[in-house]
Short mmCIF file of C-alpha atoms in Angstrom, two decimals:
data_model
loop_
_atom_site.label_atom_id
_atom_site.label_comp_id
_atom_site.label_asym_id
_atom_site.label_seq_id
_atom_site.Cartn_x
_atom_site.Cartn_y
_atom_site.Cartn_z
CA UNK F 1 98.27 103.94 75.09
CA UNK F 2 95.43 101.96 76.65
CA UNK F 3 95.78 100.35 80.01
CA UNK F 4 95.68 96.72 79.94
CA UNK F 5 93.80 94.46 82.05
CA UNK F 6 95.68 92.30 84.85
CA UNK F 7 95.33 89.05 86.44
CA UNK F 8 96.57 88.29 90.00
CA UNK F 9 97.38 85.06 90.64
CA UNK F 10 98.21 83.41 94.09
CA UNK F 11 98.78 79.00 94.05
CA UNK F 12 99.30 77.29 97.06
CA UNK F 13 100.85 73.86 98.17
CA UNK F 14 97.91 71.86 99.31
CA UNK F 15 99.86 68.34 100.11
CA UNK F 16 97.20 66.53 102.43
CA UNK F 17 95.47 69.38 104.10
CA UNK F 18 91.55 69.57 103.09
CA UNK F 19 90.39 73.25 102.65
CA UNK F 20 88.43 74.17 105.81
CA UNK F 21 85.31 76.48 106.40
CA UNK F 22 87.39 78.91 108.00
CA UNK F 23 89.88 79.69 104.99
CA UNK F 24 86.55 79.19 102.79
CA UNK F 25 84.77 82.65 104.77
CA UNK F 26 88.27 84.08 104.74
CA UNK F 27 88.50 83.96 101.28
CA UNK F 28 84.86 84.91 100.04
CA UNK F 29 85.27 87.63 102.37
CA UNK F 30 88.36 89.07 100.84
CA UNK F 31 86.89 88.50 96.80
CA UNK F 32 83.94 90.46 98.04
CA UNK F 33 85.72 93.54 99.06
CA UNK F 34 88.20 93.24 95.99
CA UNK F 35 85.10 93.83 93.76
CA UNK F 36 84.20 96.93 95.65
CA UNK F 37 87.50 98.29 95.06
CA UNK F 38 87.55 97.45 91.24
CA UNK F 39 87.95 93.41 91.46
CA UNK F 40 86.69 92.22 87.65
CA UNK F 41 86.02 88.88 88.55
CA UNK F 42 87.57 86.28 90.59
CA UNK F 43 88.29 82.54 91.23
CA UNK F 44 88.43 80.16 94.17
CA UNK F 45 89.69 76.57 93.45
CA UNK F 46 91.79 73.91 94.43
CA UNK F 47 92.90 70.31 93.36
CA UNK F 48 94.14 67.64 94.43
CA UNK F 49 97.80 69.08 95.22
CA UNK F 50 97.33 72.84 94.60
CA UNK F 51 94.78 75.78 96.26
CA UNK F 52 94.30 78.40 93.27
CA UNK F 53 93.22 81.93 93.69
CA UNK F 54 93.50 84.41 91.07
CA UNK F 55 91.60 87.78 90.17
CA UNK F 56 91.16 89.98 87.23
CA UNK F 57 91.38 94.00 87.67
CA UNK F 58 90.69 96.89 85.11
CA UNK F 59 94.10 97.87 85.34
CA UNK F 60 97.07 97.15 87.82
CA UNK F 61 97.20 100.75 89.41
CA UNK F 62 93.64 99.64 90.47
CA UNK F 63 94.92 96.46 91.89
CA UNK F 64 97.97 97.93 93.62
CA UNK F 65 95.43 100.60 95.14
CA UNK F 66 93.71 97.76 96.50
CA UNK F 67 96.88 96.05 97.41
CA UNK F 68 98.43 99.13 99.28
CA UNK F 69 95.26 99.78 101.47
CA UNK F 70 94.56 98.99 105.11
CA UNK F 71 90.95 96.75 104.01
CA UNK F 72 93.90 94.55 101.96
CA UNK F 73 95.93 94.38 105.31
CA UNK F 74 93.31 93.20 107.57
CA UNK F 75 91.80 90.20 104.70
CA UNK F 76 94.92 88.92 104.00
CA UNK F 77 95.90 88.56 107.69
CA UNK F 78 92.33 86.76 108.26
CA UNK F 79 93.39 84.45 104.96
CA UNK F 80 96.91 83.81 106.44
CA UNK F 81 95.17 83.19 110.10
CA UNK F 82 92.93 80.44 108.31
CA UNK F 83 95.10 78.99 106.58
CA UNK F 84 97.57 78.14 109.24
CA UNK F 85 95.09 77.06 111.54
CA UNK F 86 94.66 74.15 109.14
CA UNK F 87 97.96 73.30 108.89
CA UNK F 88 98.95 75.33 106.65
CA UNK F 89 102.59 76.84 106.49
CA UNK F 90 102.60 80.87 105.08
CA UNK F 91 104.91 81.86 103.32
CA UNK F 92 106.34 78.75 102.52
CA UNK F 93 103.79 76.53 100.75
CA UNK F 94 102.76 79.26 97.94
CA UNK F 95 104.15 77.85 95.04
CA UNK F 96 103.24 80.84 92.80
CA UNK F 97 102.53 84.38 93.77
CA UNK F 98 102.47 87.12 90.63
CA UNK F 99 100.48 89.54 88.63
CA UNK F 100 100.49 89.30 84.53
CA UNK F 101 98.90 91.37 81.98
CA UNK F 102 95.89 89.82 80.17
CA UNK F 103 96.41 90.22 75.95
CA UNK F 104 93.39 88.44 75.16
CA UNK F 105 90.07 87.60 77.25
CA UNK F 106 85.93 86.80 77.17
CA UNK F 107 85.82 85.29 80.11
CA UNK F 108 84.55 88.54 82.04
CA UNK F 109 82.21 91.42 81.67
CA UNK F 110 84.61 94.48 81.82
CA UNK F 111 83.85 98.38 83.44
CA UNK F 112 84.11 100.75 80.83
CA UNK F 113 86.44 103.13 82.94
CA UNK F 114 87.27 103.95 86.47
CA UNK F 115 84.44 105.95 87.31
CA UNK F 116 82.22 102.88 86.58
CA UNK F 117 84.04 101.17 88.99
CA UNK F 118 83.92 103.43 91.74
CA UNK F 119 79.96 103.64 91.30
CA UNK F 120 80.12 100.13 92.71
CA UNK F 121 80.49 101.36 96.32
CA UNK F 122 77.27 101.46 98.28
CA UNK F 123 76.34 104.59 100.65
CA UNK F 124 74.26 103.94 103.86
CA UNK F 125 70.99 105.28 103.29
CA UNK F 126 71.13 107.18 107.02
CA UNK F 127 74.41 108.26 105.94
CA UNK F 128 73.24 109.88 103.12
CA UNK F 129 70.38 111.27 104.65
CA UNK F 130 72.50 112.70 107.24
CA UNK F 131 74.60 114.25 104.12
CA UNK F 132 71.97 115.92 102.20
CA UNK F 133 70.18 117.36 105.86
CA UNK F 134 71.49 120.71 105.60
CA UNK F 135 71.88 121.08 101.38
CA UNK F 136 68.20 120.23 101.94
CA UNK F 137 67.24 122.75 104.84
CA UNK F 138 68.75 125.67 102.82
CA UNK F 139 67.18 125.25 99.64
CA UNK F 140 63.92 125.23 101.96
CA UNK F 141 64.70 128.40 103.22
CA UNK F 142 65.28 130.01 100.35
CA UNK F 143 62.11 128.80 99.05
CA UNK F 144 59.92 129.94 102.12
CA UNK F 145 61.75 133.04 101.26
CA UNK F 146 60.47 133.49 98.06
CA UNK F 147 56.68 133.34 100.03
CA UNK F 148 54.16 135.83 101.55
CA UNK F 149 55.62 135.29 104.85
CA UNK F 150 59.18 137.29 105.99
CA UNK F 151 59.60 135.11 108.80
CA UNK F 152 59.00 131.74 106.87
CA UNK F 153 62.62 131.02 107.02
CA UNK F 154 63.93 132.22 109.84
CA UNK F 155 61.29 130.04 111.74
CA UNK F 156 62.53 127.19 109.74
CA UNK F 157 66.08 127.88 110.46
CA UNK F 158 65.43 127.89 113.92
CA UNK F 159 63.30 124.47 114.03
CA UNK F 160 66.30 123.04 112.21
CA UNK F 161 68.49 123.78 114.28
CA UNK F 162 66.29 122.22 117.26
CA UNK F 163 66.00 119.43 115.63
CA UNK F 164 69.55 118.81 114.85
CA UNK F 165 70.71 119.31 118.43
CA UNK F 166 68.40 116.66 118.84
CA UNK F 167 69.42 114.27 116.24
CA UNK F 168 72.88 115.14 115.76
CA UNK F 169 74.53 113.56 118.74
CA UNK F 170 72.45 110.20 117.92
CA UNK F 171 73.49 110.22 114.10
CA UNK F 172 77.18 110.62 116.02
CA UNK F 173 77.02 107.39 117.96
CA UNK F 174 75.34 105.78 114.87
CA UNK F 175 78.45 106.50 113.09
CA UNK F 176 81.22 105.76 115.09
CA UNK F 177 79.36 102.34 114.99
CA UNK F 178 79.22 101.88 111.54
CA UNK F 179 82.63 103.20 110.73
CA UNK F 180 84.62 100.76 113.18
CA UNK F 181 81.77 97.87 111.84
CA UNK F 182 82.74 98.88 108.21
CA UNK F 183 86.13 98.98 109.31
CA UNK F 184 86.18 95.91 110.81
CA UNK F 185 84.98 94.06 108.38
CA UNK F 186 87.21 95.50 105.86
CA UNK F 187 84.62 97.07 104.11
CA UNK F 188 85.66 101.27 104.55
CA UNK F 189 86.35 102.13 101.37
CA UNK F 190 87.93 105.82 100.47
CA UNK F 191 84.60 106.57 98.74
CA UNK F 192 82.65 105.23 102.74
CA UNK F 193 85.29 107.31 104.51
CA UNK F 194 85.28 110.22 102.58
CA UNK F 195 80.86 110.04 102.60
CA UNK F 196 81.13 109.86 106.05
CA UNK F 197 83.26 112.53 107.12
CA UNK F 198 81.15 115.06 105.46
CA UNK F 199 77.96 113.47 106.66
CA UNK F 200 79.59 114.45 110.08
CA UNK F 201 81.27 117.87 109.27
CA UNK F 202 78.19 119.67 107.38
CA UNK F 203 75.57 119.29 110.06
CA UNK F 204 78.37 120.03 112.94
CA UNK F 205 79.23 123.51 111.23
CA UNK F 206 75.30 124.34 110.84
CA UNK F 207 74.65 123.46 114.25
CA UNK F 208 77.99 125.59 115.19
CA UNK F 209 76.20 128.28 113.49
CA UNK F 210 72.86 128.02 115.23
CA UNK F 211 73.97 127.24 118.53
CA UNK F 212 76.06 130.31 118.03
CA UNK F 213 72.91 132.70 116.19
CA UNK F 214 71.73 135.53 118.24
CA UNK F 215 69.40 136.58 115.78
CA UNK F 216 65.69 137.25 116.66
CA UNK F 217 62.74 137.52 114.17
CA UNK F 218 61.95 140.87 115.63
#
């Protein structure tokens, strides 16, 4: 049986209050991230008694995914913060807070499956760089291997290595960085986390293994 698209909607009591800047960024903020975790398309709006949010997901194991991770935690806290700075009184002015399967809709451009969702996560170029160092420098080496010159790769092992001790406790720093910036911002998604981690374990072991070579080209 197909999985069914699903709308989450969330209505609040406006009364008097006006809708500040504040719960504006707040709320921009958190549809932003919901479309990098599979967020279909979402809505802002308000009238004159009522604040409306709702958003549409390829399925609600995707939304309660979304729901049950720490980047949901930290956005809805900033929402809740915004909204009671202007006035408002959480939980006790949502009028309407639930999540209903869609049986007919044009409205939106749909993903075709998960994977297509998933794609929609972007990669720090450095990251990636930093990811595809080592896959890089051993393909090298066994091309030089394949030349005239016995030595080819072991020289280039050895400059590789240099260079990483070099680089590798800079790319370290960079990253703590941008994890706890990513992080911050609500933006480290599994996909980020997982890239990451490997970006940092790959060229640690190949440094572990040339800091640790006795080898000579004699």
């Amino acid at each position: 049986m197909a999985k069914s698209s699903v709308i989450r909607m969330w209505i609040t009591e406006k009364k008097s209050r006006e809708i500040t800047p504040e719960m504006s960024e707040s709320m921009t903020d958190f549809l932003s991230i919901a479309a990098k975790y599979g967020c279909l398309g979402s809505t802002f709006a308000e009238d004159d008694e009522r604040v409306i949010v709702y958003t549409r997901w390829f399925d609600e194991m995707v939304l309660e995914q979304f729901r049950s991770s720490n980047v949901y935690q930290i956005q809805e806290g900033k929402i809740i913060q915004s909204f009671a700075a202007a006035g408002f009184e959480i939980p006790d002015d949502i009028l309407f807070n639930s999540t209903g399967k869609i049986l007919s809709s044009s409205e939106f451009a749909t993903f075709s499956n998960q994977k297509d969702i998933q794609g929609s996560t972007k990669i720090n170029p450095i990251t990636a760089v930093a990811l595809g160092y080592v896959p890089l420098v051993i393909f090298l080496m066994f091309i030089a291997s394949m030349g005239s010159s016995n030595f080819a790769g072991y020289y280039l092992f050895i400059y590789s290595g240099m260079g990483l001790v070099i680089l590798f406790p800079i790319y370290t720093i960079y990253l703590a960085l941008l994890t706890w910036h990513l992080h911050k911002n609500g933006a480290l998604t599994p996909i980020v986390s997982t890239v990451h981690i490997l970006s940092f374990i790959i060229p640690l072991l190949y440094l572990l293994m040339f800091v640790t070579f006795s080898g000579s080209v004699a």
